Amino acid sequence: PVETSRKGIFAVGPFREPKDIPESVVEASSAAASAAADLSTARFRRTEERTYPPEIDQTGAEPRIGVFVCHCGSNIGGYLDVPAVTEFAKGLPFVVRAEANLYTCSQDSIRAAGLNPYLFEMANIRNQCSWVHSSDWDVATEKAHDLVRMAVARAAHLEPQQIIQVPVEKSALIIGGGVAGMTAALNLAEQGFPVSLVEKENALGGNLRHVHIADNHRDPQRTLETLVGRVDRQPLISTYLDTVVSHSAGFMGNFTTKLRRSTGETMQVKHGVTIIATGGQEYRGADYSLGKNAQVITQSELEALFKQPASPLDSCKAVGMVLCIGPAQQYCSRICCTVALKNALAIKQRSPSTAVTIFYKDIRVYGMGEDLYTKAREAGVLFIRYTEERPPQVVQDSPLFVRAFDLSLRQEVELPLDMLVLSMPVVPREDSAQLASLVKAPLDANGFFLEAHVKLRPVDTNKGGVFIAGMAHYPKLLEESMIQAQAAASRAARVLSKDHLAAGGQVAVVDPDRCTGCLTCLRICPF
């Protein structure tokens, strides 16, 4: 989706359509993944490894501390007295040098001096001082004195720590064989990394198998067919159908996961990264007599009717659609409005004389999806807005009648319908909590997998080496799932492209005097 018509040129961010920071960051990573696939054969050809002088042995030496106070442009220097802080530091114990710099962070200077990097201590006089007390110069300066004094005191007690190089298992495990999982698998394979693709159903495709109406002139079933074909032909992708994850252990760069087929057969896979792309599922509550009245169906069931040559749609004179059902009262499912509009337009294109009415609380067709709303109105689709306090009600089952309070007319209306279609929200898969426990990745309050940082790390989880893509993260349209899948592949490739990862440094140790032998620390911390 981020490729332009010109080979090797990609378009991302608001340049494509209006979007927020997280989506822009995801698209940027997606473009990086696409570029990396094109450039994979040239990886590291022009890389120059930086060399550092041997570390100076500081064992038993008296502390000699250098303090470097950063102006950070005006971020610090504009709100407190940097020269005064520098002069203050000169009088602290063990300080042999103190100086002010405009941008201290611009170079990795401590290792170039032959010092162990764990002998560094930072006093954050920007975030924790100048930004907090930006309106009081004297208070900010005084607090900077305290922060620097404490950092110097701690630096005097620091000890060199050793780093070990842990080899990376250069393969990926992708859980979920829907559009996100297949897209991520293909990108990583095109970058040269072997992939194990695990799908609990007996066929690839996930939710895309039930989507038949396009929202952007791209045939979803053609997309599915293309993706499955490419996966089948890719020699670096090993596909496991009818298979689930039964156990997972390890850390970034070195995971070991056990897989179990529906037949009971078990397998073990070693991999360096994990991508969770298990998708979501359609809410199936009993709202509006769903399951009891054959005239009440969901949007996915409506799409299935379009495949039938002699469809019940052909005899429908009036179709109603209700948005914001069930859990959608708690969170916006994002894609429901777009799905309703594209399906309403499909009904109108199939039978222009069929009356289509959409009952909505809010219409949210973000980005270029606004075009769908305009086209639906031009096609004659009617919109009746309701409030949360007065939602539409089925007042008669056979024949079907729906009553709603129209905010525009400020009166109740009652419509006879041949079919009532419910825009069910996407909800987390029932096994999400179990999988989250196995891979040790957190869920949010609604049960979707949680990103490490909504803007800076939107496809990472808090578990190193575990990434998320598609509707396992939150409800997404087809294009968005593909883009985030490539973004997850890009982040995963950062790990897989390395021969070793640095480990060690500051690690946990047991205090024997306080240990009760409960083993809790062992279970929590791999070290």
XYZ file of C-alpha atoms in Angstrom, residues 59-511:
453
model
C 39.963 -1.525 39.336
C 40.873 -0.068 42.737
C 41.411 3.425 41.346
C 40.092 6.472 43.170
C 37.096 8.008 41.342
C 37.944 10.798 38.900
C 34.657 12.272 37.678
C 34.048 14.555 34.726
C 30.807 16.577 34.565
C 29.520 17.766 31.195
C 26.537 20.113 31.409
C 24.508 20.376 28.213
C 22.748 23.515 26.951
C 20.622 21.315 24.616
C 20.203 24.371 22.440
C 17.738 26.407 24.447
C 15.926 23.412 25.982
C 18.102 23.654 29.087
C 20.164 26.805 28.614
C 17.060 28.892 27.970
C 15.503 28.123 31.366
C 18.363 27.753 33.866
C 21.909 29.020 34.441
C 24.132 26.403 32.771
C 27.445 28.207 33.562
C 26.430 28.408 37.243
C 25.593 24.673 37.308
C 28.967 23.911 35.710
C 30.808 26.035 38.259
C 28.852 24.351 41.076
C 29.895 20.920 39.804
C 33.599 21.830 40.010
C 33.371 21.921 43.804
C 31.820 18.462 44.244
C 33.848 15.524 45.611
C 35.946 13.564 43.081
C 35.103 15.988 40.226
C 38.324 16.696 38.293
C 36.750 18.364 35.271
C 33.512 20.234 34.584
C 32.515 21.934 31.339
C 29.436 23.104 29.452
C 28.560 21.866 25.943
C 25.986 22.981 23.448
C 24.943 19.441 22.468
C 26.581 16.774 24.632
C 24.397 13.978 23.232
C 25.559 14.478 19.641
C 28.474 11.999 19.975
C 29.167 8.713 21.723
C 32.230 10.097 23.550
C 32.655 7.946 26.692
C 33.753 4.754 24.927
C 36.110 6.762 22.711
C 37.913 7.767 25.922
C 38.524 4.131 26.857
C 35.942 4.047 29.645
C 33.428 1.307 30.382
C 29.971 2.621 29.344
C 28.510 1.567 32.692
C 30.614 4.218 34.437
C 28.243 6.838 32.996
C 25.495 8.468 35.066
C 22.993 10.993 33.710
C 21.339 13.836 35.582
C 18.220 14.667 33.569
C 18.173 18.440 33.990
C 15.967 18.834 30.899
C 12.818 16.672 31.301
C 12.998 16.688 35.087
C 14.103 20.276 35.601
C 14.163 22.939 32.869
C 10.914 21.702 31.257
C 9.193 21.405 34.635
C 10.310 24.790 35.998
C 10.481 26.708 32.726
C 8.838 29.761 34.318
C 11.269 30.082 37.268
C 14.956 30.515 36.396
C 16.251 30.445 39.983
C 14.238 27.379 41.062
C 15.299 25.474 37.938
C 18.948 26.350 38.534
C 18.811 25.298 42.178
C 17.128 22.004 41.311
C 19.771 21.374 38.623
C 22.402 21.774 41.333
C 20.689 19.052 43.390
C 20.283 16.669 40.453
C 23.932 17.056 39.418
C 25.112 16.637 43.032
C 23.152 13.359 43.378
C 24.392 12.053 40.026
C 28.002 12.780 40.963
C 27.555 10.998 44.314
C 26.198 7.910 42.541
C 28.879 7.989 39.841
C 31.519 7.646 42.542
C 30.117 4.202 43.388
C 29.662 2.854 39.836
C 31.619 -0.231 38.790
C 32.511 -1.490 35.296
C 30.058 -4.075 33.979
C 30.826 -6.720 31.393
C 28.797 -7.196 28.217
C 28.470 -10.554 26.494
C 27.489 -11.123 22.876
C 24.529 -13.482 22.449
C 24.094 -15.044 18.973
C 20.790 -14.293 17.200
C 18.536 -17.016 15.810
C 17.925 -15.488 12.369
C 14.339 -16.620 11.839
C 10.868 -15.365 12.757
C 7.698 -16.880 14.188
C 4.459 -15.263 13.036
C 1.312 -16.235 14.906
C -1.735 -15.774 12.703
C -2.128 -16.496 8.999
C -4.482 -13.676 8.042
C -3.620 -10.714 5.842
C -1.303 -9.191 8.482
C 0.524 -12.431 9.189
C 1.006 -13.278 5.510
C 2.168 -9.753 4.647
C 4.729 -9.732 7.472
C 5.924 -13.221 6.520
C 6.385 -12.273 2.876
C 8.348 -9.133 3.679
C 10.708 -10.916 6.075
C 11.195 -13.756 3.590
C 11.948 -11.240 0.836
C 14.599 -9.787 3.141
C 16.143 -13.256 3.348
C 14.905 -14.449 6.752
C 13.203 -17.856 7.256
C 9.669 -17.606 8.700
C 7.409 -20.039 10.526
C 3.792 -18.988 9.870
C 1.295 -20.506 12.332
C -2.476 -20.520 11.691
C -5.040 -22.179 13.965
C -7.578 -22.689 11.126
C -7.150 -25.138 8.268
C -6.625 -22.374 5.693
C -4.791 -19.074 5.427
C -6.711 -15.815 5.141
C -8.275 -15.114 8.534
C -11.021 -12.490 8.452
C -10.213 -11.599 4.859
C -11.904 -14.820 3.743
C -15.224 -13.236 4.758
C -14.709 -9.846 3.076
C -16.108 -9.606 -0.449
C -16.961 -5.927 -0.963
C -14.104 -3.519 -1.735
C -13.842 -0.131 -0.054
C -11.063 1.267 -2.280
C -11.510 -0.431 -5.661
C -9.247 -3.312 -4.567
C -10.970 -6.695 -4.730
C -10.387 -8.236 -1.268
C -10.679 -11.793 -2.554
C -8.151 -11.096 -5.315
C -5.825 -9.698 -2.649
C -6.319 -12.859 -0.576
C -5.677 -15.109 -3.560
C -2.497 -13.201 -4.422
C -1.143 -13.292 -0.862
C -1.827 -17.017 -0.382
C -0.212 -17.776 -3.740
C 2.905 -15.786 -2.868
C 3.172 -17.478 0.545
C 2.834 -20.941 -1.033
C 5.571 -20.145 -3.554
C 7.994 -18.593 -1.041
C 10.575 -21.238 -0.043
C 11.602 -19.384 3.134
C 8.082 -19.578 4.625
C 7.071 -22.746 6.483
C 3.300 -22.775 7.035
C 1.676 -24.643 9.930
C -2.120 -24.972 9.581
C -4.461 -26.335 12.275
C -1.732 -25.360 14.728
C -1.550 -23.302 17.918
C 1.203 -22.126 20.259
C 1.340 -24.279 23.389
C 4.465 -22.903 25.082
C 6.990 -20.113 24.556
C 10.218 -19.270 26.351
C 13.384 -17.269 25.809
C 14.283 -13.677 25.042
C 14.861 -11.355 22.081
C 17.111 -13.082 19.586
C 16.647 -16.521 21.167
C 13.099 -17.824 21.551
C 11.949 -21.432 21.684
C 8.250 -22.054 20.988
C 6.306 -25.295 21.057
C 3.516 -25.763 18.502
C 0.636 -28.219 18.712
C -1.456 -29.433 15.782
C -5.124 -30.332 16.150
C -4.055 -33.981 15.755
C -1.996 -33.701 18.960
C 1.343 -33.683 17.165
C 3.860 -31.261 18.701
C 6.818 -29.407 17.172
C 9.474 -27.032 18.455
C 10.583 -23.877 16.641
C 13.595 -21.709 17.447
C 13.369 -18.081 16.367
C 14.755 -14.639 17.088
C 11.528 -12.624 16.948
C 7.771 -13.137 17.278
C 5.034 -11.241 15.442
C 1.500 -11.534 16.814
C -1.049 -11.204 13.999
C -3.954 -13.235 15.369
C -6.606 -10.720 14.261
C -9.931 -10.008 15.922
C -13.413 -11.405 15.565
C -16.908 -10.100 14.927
C -19.008 -9.500 18.031
C -21.928 -11.970 18.110
C -24.305 -10.778 20.805
C -28.080 -11.216 20.802
C -28.740 -7.532 20.063
C -31.838 -6.750 17.969
C -32.911 -10.426 18.041
C -29.830 -11.554 16.133
C -29.912 -15.330 15.864
C -33.657 -15.471 16.483
C -34.979 -13.464 13.540
C -33.710 -14.575 10.123
C -34.194 -11.025 8.804
C -31.557 -9.689 11.227
C -27.966 -10.365 10.092
C -24.446 -8.935 10.497
C -22.355 -7.051 7.938
C -20.156 -10.101 7.298
C -23.257 -12.219 6.673
C -24.505 -9.533 4.291
C -21.256 -9.686 2.324
C -21.656 -13.451 1.992
C -25.046 -12.875 0.336
C -23.355 -10.975 -2.502
C -21.629 -14.203 -3.572
C -24.949 -15.940 -4.181
C -26.286 -15.731 -7.773
C -29.900 -15.801 -6.517
C -29.520 -13.784 -3.344
C -32.279 -12.769 -0.880
C -30.988 -9.241 -1.497
C -32.650 -9.260 -4.909
C -36.112 -9.340 -3.365
C -35.389 -6.710 -0.660
C -37.197 -3.415 -1.054
C -35.887 -1.860 2.170
C -32.696 -2.555 4.127
C -31.714 -0.931 7.418
C -28.300 -0.799 9.070
C -27.557 -0.005 12.733
C -24.129 1.242 13.834
C -22.474 1.107 17.279
C -23.694 -2.245 18.633
C -22.773 -3.872 21.949
C -19.103 -3.297 22.922
C -18.975 -0.350 20.524
C -20.598 1.583 23.365
C -17.273 1.186 25.230
C -14.790 1.879 22.422
C -15.004 2.902 18.781
C -14.391 -0.077 16.524
C -13.146 2.349 13.825
C -14.056 0.288 10.758
C -17.816 -0.236 11.304
C -18.858 2.979 9.574
C -16.656 2.317 6.552
C -17.936 -1.263 6.238
C -21.564 -0.105 6.481
C -21.072 2.584 3.829
C -19.285 0.343 1.336
C -21.936 -2.354 1.769
C -24.773 0.173 1.466
C -23.244 1.380 -1.809
C -22.910 -2.224 -2.993
C -26.641 -2.776 -2.360
C -27.465 0.376 -4.313
C -25.250 -0.696 -7.201
C -26.906 -4.117 -7.262
C -30.437 -2.762 -6.908
C -30.791 1.049 -7.196
C -34.476 0.887 -6.228
C -33.759 -0.726 -2.823
C -34.170 1.776 0.006
C -31.171 1.744 2.356
C -31.318 3.506 5.726
C -28.386 3.797 8.130
C -29.132 4.447 11.803
C -26.044 6.029 13.306
C -24.824 7.646 16.491
C -21.727 9.068 14.800
C -20.195 8.632 11.359
C -16.444 8.131 11.525
C -14.936 7.533 8.095
C -11.452 8.883 8.692
C -8.990 9.970 6.015
C -10.168 9.577 2.437
C -13.063 7.408 3.623
C -15.126 10.583 3.675
C -15.615 9.978 -0.058
C -17.690 6.896 0.788
C -20.060 9.014 2.886
C -20.491 11.491 0.051
C -21.065 8.738 -2.523
C -23.594 7.003 -0.261
C -25.663 10.181 0.069
C -25.452 10.796 -3.663
C -26.682 7.231 -4.236
C -29.762 7.901 -2.094
C -28.766 6.188 1.153
C -30.726 7.770 4.027
C -29.138 8.570 7.380
C -31.046 8.760 10.672
C -29.052 9.903 13.678
C -29.948 8.577 17.113
C -28.730 9.300 20.632
C -27.214 6.825 23.070
C -30.271 7.258 25.282
C -32.747 6.502 22.469
C -31.313 3.826 20.146
C -33.375 2.217 17.345
C -35.719 -0.567 18.435
C -37.280 -3.533 16.670
C -40.965 -3.072 17.428
C -42.267 -5.923 15.295
C -40.526 -9.072 14.062
C -42.728 -10.288 11.242
C -43.038 -8.220 9.178
C -39.970 -6.373 10.491
C -40.517 -2.810 11.750
C -37.848 -0.557 13.308
C -38.648 2.562 15.295
C -36.139 5.361 15.872
C -36.108 8.939 17.116
C -34.770 11.072 14.259
C -32.707 13.958 15.666
C -33.121 15.956 12.450
C -36.924 15.675 12.380
C -37.136 15.649 16.214
C -39.791 12.963 16.066
C -40.104 9.198 16.006
C -40.112 7.388 12.683
C -41.150 3.803 12.037
C -39.785 1.949 9.017
C -40.790 -1.415 7.527
C -37.676 -3.399 6.569
C -37.015 -6.592 4.675
C -33.597 -6.895 6.280
C -31.826 -5.338 9.271
C -28.018 -5.411 9.131
C -26.003 -4.895 12.324
C -22.539 -3.316 12.133
C -20.957 -5.509 14.762
C -17.697 -4.207 16.269
C -14.418 -6.065 16.162
C -13.621 -7.625 19.536
C -10.440 -9.433 20.693
C -10.191 -13.120 19.902
C -11.295 -15.392 22.727
C -7.825 -16.903 23.063
C -5.960 -13.563 23.195
C -5.472 -13.641 26.970
C -4.032 -17.166 26.832
C -1.619 -16.247 24.030
C -0.624 -13.046 25.829
C 0.293 -15.117 28.865
C 2.362 -17.529 26.765
C 4.397 -14.870 24.945
C 4.388 -12.470 27.934
C 2.963 -9.552 25.952
C 0.434 -7.232 27.659
C -3.189 -6.572 26.691
C -5.038 -3.267 26.975
C -8.236 -2.671 28.961
C -10.375 -3.927 26.060
C -8.356 -7.113 25.513
C -6.336 -6.105 22.431
C -2.538 -6.428 22.436
C -0.899 -3.290 23.799
C 1.884 -1.384 22.049
C 5.006 -0.297 23.959
C 4.434 3.396 23.136
C 1.459 4.652 21.185
C 3.505 7.142 19.137
C 7.150 6.136 19.312
C 6.846 2.324 19.244
C 3.375 1.546 17.833
C 4.178 -2.028 16.682
C 6.495 -3.097 19.529
C 5.269 -4.675 22.740
C 6.898 -4.305 26.150
C 8.376 -7.763 25.630
C 11.623 -7.377 23.685
C 11.519 -9.106 20.310
C 7.713 -9.457 20.259
C 5.764 -7.279 17.799
C 2.094 -6.846 16.864
C 0.247 -6.263 13.611
C -3.294 -6.101 12.293
C -6.506 -6.413 14.279
C -4.790 -8.153 17.178
C -3.720 -4.586 18.016
C -7.045 -2.838 17.310
C -9.681 -2.850 14.514
C -8.209 -1.995 11.113
C -9.139 -1.942 7.459
C -7.361 -4.207 4.957
C -4.834 -1.610 3.825
C -4.006 -0.584 7.399
C -3.391 -4.188 8.445
C -1.003 -4.717 5.527
C 0.876 -1.512 6.326
C 1.257 -2.353 10.010
C 2.366 -5.883 9.121
C 5.198 -4.473 7.033
C 6.052 -2.104 9.884
C 6.274 -5.054 12.291
C 8.490 -6.863 9.782
C 10.723 -3.801 9.616
C 11.130 -3.721 13.398
C 11.715 -7.479 13.510
C 14.375 -7.252 10.797
C 16.364 -4.857 13.003
C 16.912 -7.818 15.316
C 17.291 -10.550 12.702
C 19.859 -8.627 10.653
C 22.334 -8.714 13.555
C 24.687 -11.612 14.230
C 24.768 -10.905 17.967
C 22.875 -8.911 20.570
C 24.592 -7.334 23.548
C 23.501 -8.722 26.910
C 24.684 -8.357 30.457
C 25.703 -5.059 31.980
C 23.547 -4.113 34.938
C 21.702 -7.252 36.007
C 19.822 -8.466 39.056
C 21.645 -10.281 41.841
C 20.288 -12.110 44.892
C 20.898 -10.665 48.346
